Tab-separated table of C-alpha atoms in Angstrom:
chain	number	residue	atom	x	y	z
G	1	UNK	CA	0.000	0.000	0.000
G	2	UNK	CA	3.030	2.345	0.895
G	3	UNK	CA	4.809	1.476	-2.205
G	4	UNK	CA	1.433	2.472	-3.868
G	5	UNK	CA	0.780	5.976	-2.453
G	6	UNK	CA	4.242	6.660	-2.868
G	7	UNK	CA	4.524	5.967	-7.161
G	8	UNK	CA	0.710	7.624	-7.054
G	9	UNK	CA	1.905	10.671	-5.811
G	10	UNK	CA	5.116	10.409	-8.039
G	11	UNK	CA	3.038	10.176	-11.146
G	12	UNK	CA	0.717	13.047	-10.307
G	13	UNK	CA	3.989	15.509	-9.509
G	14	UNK	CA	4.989	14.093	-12.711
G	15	UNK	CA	2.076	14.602	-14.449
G	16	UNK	CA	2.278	18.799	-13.377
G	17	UNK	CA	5.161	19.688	-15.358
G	18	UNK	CA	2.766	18.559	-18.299
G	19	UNK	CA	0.369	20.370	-20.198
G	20	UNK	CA	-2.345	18.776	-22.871
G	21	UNK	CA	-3.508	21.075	-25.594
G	22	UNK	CA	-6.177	20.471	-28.213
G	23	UNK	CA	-6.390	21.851	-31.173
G	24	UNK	CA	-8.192	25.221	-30.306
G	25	UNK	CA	-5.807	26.270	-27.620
G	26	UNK	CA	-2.210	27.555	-28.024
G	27	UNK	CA	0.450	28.290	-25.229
G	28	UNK	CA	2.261	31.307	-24.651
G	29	UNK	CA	4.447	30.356	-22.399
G	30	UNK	CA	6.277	28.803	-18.807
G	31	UNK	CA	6.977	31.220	-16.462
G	32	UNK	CA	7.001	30.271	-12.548
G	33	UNK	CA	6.124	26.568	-13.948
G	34	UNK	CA	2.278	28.152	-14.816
G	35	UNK	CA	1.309	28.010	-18.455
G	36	UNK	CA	-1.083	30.797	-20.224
G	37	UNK	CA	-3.342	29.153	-22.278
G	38	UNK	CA	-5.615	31.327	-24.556
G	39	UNK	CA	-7.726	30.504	-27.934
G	40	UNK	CA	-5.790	30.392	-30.911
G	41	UNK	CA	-4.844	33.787	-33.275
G	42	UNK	CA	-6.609	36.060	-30.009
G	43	UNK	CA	-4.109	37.705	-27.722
G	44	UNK	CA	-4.749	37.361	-24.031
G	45	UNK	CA	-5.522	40.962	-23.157
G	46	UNK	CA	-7.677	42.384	-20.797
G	47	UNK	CA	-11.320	43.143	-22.393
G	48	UNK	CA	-10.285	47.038	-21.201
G	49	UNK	CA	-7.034	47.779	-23.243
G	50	UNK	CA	-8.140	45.593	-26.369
G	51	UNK	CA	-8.620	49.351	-28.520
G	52	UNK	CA	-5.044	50.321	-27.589
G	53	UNK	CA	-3.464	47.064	-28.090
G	54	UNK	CA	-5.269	47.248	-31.847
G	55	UNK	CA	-3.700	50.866	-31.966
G	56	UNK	CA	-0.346	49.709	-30.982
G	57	UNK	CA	-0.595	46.902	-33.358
G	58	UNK	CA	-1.388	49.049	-36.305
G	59	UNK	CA	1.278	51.425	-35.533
G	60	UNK	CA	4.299	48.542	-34.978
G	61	UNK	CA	3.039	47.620	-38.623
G	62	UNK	CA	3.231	50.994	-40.091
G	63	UNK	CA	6.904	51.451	-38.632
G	64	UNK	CA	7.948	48.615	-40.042
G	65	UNK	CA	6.518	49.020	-43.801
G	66	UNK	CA	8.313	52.501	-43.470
G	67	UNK	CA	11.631	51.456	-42.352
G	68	UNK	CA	10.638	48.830	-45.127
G	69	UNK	CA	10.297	51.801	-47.719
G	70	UNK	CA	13.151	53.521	-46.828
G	71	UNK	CA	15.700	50.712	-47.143
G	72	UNK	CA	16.526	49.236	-50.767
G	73	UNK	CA	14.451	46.067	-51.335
G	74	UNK	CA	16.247	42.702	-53.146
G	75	UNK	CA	15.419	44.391	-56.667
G	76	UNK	CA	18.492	46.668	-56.017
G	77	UNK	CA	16.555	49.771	-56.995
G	78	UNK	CA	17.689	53.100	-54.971
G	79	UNK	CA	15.797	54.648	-52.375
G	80	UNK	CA	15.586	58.316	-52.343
G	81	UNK	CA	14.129	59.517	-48.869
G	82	UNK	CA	13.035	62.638	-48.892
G	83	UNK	CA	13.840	65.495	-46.117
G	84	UNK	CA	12.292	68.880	-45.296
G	85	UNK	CA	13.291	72.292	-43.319
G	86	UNK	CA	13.021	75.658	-43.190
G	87	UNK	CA	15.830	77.717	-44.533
G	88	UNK	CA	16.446	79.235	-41.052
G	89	UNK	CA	15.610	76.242	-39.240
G	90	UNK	CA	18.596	73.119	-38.808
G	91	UNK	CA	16.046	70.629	-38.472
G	92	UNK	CA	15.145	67.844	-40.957
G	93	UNK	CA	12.107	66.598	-41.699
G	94	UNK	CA	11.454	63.526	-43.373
G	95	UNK	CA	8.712	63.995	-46.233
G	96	UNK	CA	8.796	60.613	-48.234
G	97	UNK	CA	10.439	58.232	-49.698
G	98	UNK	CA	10.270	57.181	-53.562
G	99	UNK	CA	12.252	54.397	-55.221
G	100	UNK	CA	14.406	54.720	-58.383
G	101	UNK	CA	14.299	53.427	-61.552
G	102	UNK	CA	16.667	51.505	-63.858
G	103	UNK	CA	18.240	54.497	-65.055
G	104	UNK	CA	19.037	55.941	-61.464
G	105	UNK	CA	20.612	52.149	-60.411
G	106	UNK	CA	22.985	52.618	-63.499
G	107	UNK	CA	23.994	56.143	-61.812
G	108	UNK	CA	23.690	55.067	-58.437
G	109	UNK	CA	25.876	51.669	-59.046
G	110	UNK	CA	28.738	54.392	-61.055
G	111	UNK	CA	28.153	57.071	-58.073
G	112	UNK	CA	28.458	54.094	-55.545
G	113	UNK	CA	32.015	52.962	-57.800
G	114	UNK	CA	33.401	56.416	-56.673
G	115	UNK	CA	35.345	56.841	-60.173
G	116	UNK	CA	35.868	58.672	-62.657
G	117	UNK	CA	32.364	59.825	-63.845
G	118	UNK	CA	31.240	59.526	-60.130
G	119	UNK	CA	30.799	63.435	-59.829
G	120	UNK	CA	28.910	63.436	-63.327
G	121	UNK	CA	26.238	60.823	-62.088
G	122	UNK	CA	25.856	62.493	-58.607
G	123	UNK	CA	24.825	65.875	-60.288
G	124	UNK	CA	22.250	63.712	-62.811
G	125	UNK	CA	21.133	62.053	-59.764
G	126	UNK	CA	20.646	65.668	-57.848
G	127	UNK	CA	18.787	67.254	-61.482
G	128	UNK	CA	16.767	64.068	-61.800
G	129	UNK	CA	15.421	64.530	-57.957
G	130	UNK	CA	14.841	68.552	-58.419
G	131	UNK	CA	13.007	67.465	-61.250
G	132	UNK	CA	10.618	65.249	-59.700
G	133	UNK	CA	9.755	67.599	-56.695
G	134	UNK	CA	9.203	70.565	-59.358
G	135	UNK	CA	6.519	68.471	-61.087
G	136	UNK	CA	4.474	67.704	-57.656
G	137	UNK	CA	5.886	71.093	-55.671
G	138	UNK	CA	2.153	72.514	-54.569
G	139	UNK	CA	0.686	68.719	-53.765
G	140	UNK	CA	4.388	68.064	-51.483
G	141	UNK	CA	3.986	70.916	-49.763
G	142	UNK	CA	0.729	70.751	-49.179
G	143	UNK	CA	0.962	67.223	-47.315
G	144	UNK	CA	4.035	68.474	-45.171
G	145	UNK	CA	2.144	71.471	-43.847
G	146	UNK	CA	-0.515	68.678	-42.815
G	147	UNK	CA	2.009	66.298	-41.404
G	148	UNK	CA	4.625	69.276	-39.860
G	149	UNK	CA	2.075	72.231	-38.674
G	150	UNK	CA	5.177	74.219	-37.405
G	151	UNK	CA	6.497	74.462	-41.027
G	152	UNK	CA	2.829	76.302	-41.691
G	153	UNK	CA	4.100	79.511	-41.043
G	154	UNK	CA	7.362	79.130	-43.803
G	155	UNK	CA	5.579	76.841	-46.122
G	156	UNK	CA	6.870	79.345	-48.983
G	157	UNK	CA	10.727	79.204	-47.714
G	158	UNK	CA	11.110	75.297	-47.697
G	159	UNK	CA	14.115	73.904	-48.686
G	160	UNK	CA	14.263	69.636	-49.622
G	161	UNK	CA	16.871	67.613	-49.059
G	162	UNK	CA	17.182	63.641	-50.212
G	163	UNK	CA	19.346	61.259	-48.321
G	164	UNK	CA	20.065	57.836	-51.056
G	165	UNK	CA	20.035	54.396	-50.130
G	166	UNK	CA	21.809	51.774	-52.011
G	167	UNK	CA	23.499	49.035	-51.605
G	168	UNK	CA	27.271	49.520	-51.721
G	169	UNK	CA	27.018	53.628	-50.026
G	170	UNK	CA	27.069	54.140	-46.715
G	171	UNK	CA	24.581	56.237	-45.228
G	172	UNK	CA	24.784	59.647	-45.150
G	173	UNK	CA	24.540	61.403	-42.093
G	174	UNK	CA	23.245	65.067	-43.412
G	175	UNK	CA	20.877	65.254	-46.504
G	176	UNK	CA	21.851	66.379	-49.920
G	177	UNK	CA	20.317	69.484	-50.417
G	178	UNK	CA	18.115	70.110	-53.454
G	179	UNK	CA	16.189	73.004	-55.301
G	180	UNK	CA	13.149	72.348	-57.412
G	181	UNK	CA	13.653	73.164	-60.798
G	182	UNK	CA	12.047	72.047	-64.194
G	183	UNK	CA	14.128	70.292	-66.296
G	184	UNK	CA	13.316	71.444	-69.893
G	185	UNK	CA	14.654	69.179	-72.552
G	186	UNK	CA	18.217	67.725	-73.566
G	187	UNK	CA	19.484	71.004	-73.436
G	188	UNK	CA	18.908	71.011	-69.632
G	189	UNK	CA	20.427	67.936	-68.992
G	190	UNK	CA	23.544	68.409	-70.800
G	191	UNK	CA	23.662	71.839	-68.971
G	192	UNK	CA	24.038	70.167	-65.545
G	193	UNK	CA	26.459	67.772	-66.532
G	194	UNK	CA	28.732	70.228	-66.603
G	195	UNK	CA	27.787	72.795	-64.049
């Protein structure tokens, strides 16, 4: 009988460490030796702070698709991130990010090579980006105002900046500053090559 209480109560400290699951249920984890068991794909939050865990949820995605955006994917196409400030004002803003093209790879990968048409490709590569923000000026400026209220005030004395990510540069650590202008035709572009 003493042999038998004494393997009973063996088996049932055992048993403890254990834990049976079906199908429905999921663990989270051991801590103390006590498992949290909750239904599967629903997180075990109080009924109370469900609306801000959803926020902070939402949020943890949208940081990630942006650091996403602003880091060259596996297509090897550069990323241009955009920067605002105010010309008295030492404080960058960022504004967007927009991804290159073939074109600006080919400049990017003979910018990135640091010979001897570097300096040509960095200046198409500056022309090409005042370019873009002259053709969607009022619309950009419009949506920083929104995003940056404090930039209301000296929304016509903005100056842009870009900062390039591609593979093979390191990052820069101030932004390349830029001025909207319209390109006009071959002319233009053969202009800034040498300017």
């Amino acid at each position: 009988m003493f042999r038998f209480l004494l393997l009973a109560s063996f088996l049932i400290s055992a048993s403890q460490g254990f834990s049976t699951f079906t199908s429905s249920s999921a663990s989270l984890g051991i801590q103390n030796g006590a498992t949290m068991v909750m239904k599967k794909g629903k997180p075990n939050v109080p009924s109370q702070m469900r609306g801000q865990y959803k926020r902070q949820q939402e949020m943890q995605q949208q940081k990630e698709a942006m650091i996403e955006a602003q880091t060259p994917g596996a297509d090897g196409l550069p990323v241009f991130n955009l920067f605002v400030r105010t010309i008295k004002g030492n404080m960058w803003y960022p504004c967007g990010s927009f991804k290159g093209d073939d074109r600006s790879k080919a400049l990017c990968t003979t910018y990135a090579d640091d010979g001897f048409f570097s300096g040509i490709s960095k200046k198409q590569l500056d022309s090409g980006i005042a370019g873009s923000l002259y053709q969607d000026l009022d619309r950009l400026v419009g949506t920083v105002v929104r995003a940056y209220p404090q930039l209301k005030k000296s929304q016509k004395n903005l100056e842009f900046g870009y900062k390039l990510a591609f593979k093979g540069l390191k990052e820069q650590s101030e932004p390349t500053i830029v001025e909207p202008k319209e390109q006009k035709g071959g002319f233009d572009a053969i202009k800034t090559l040498f300017s």
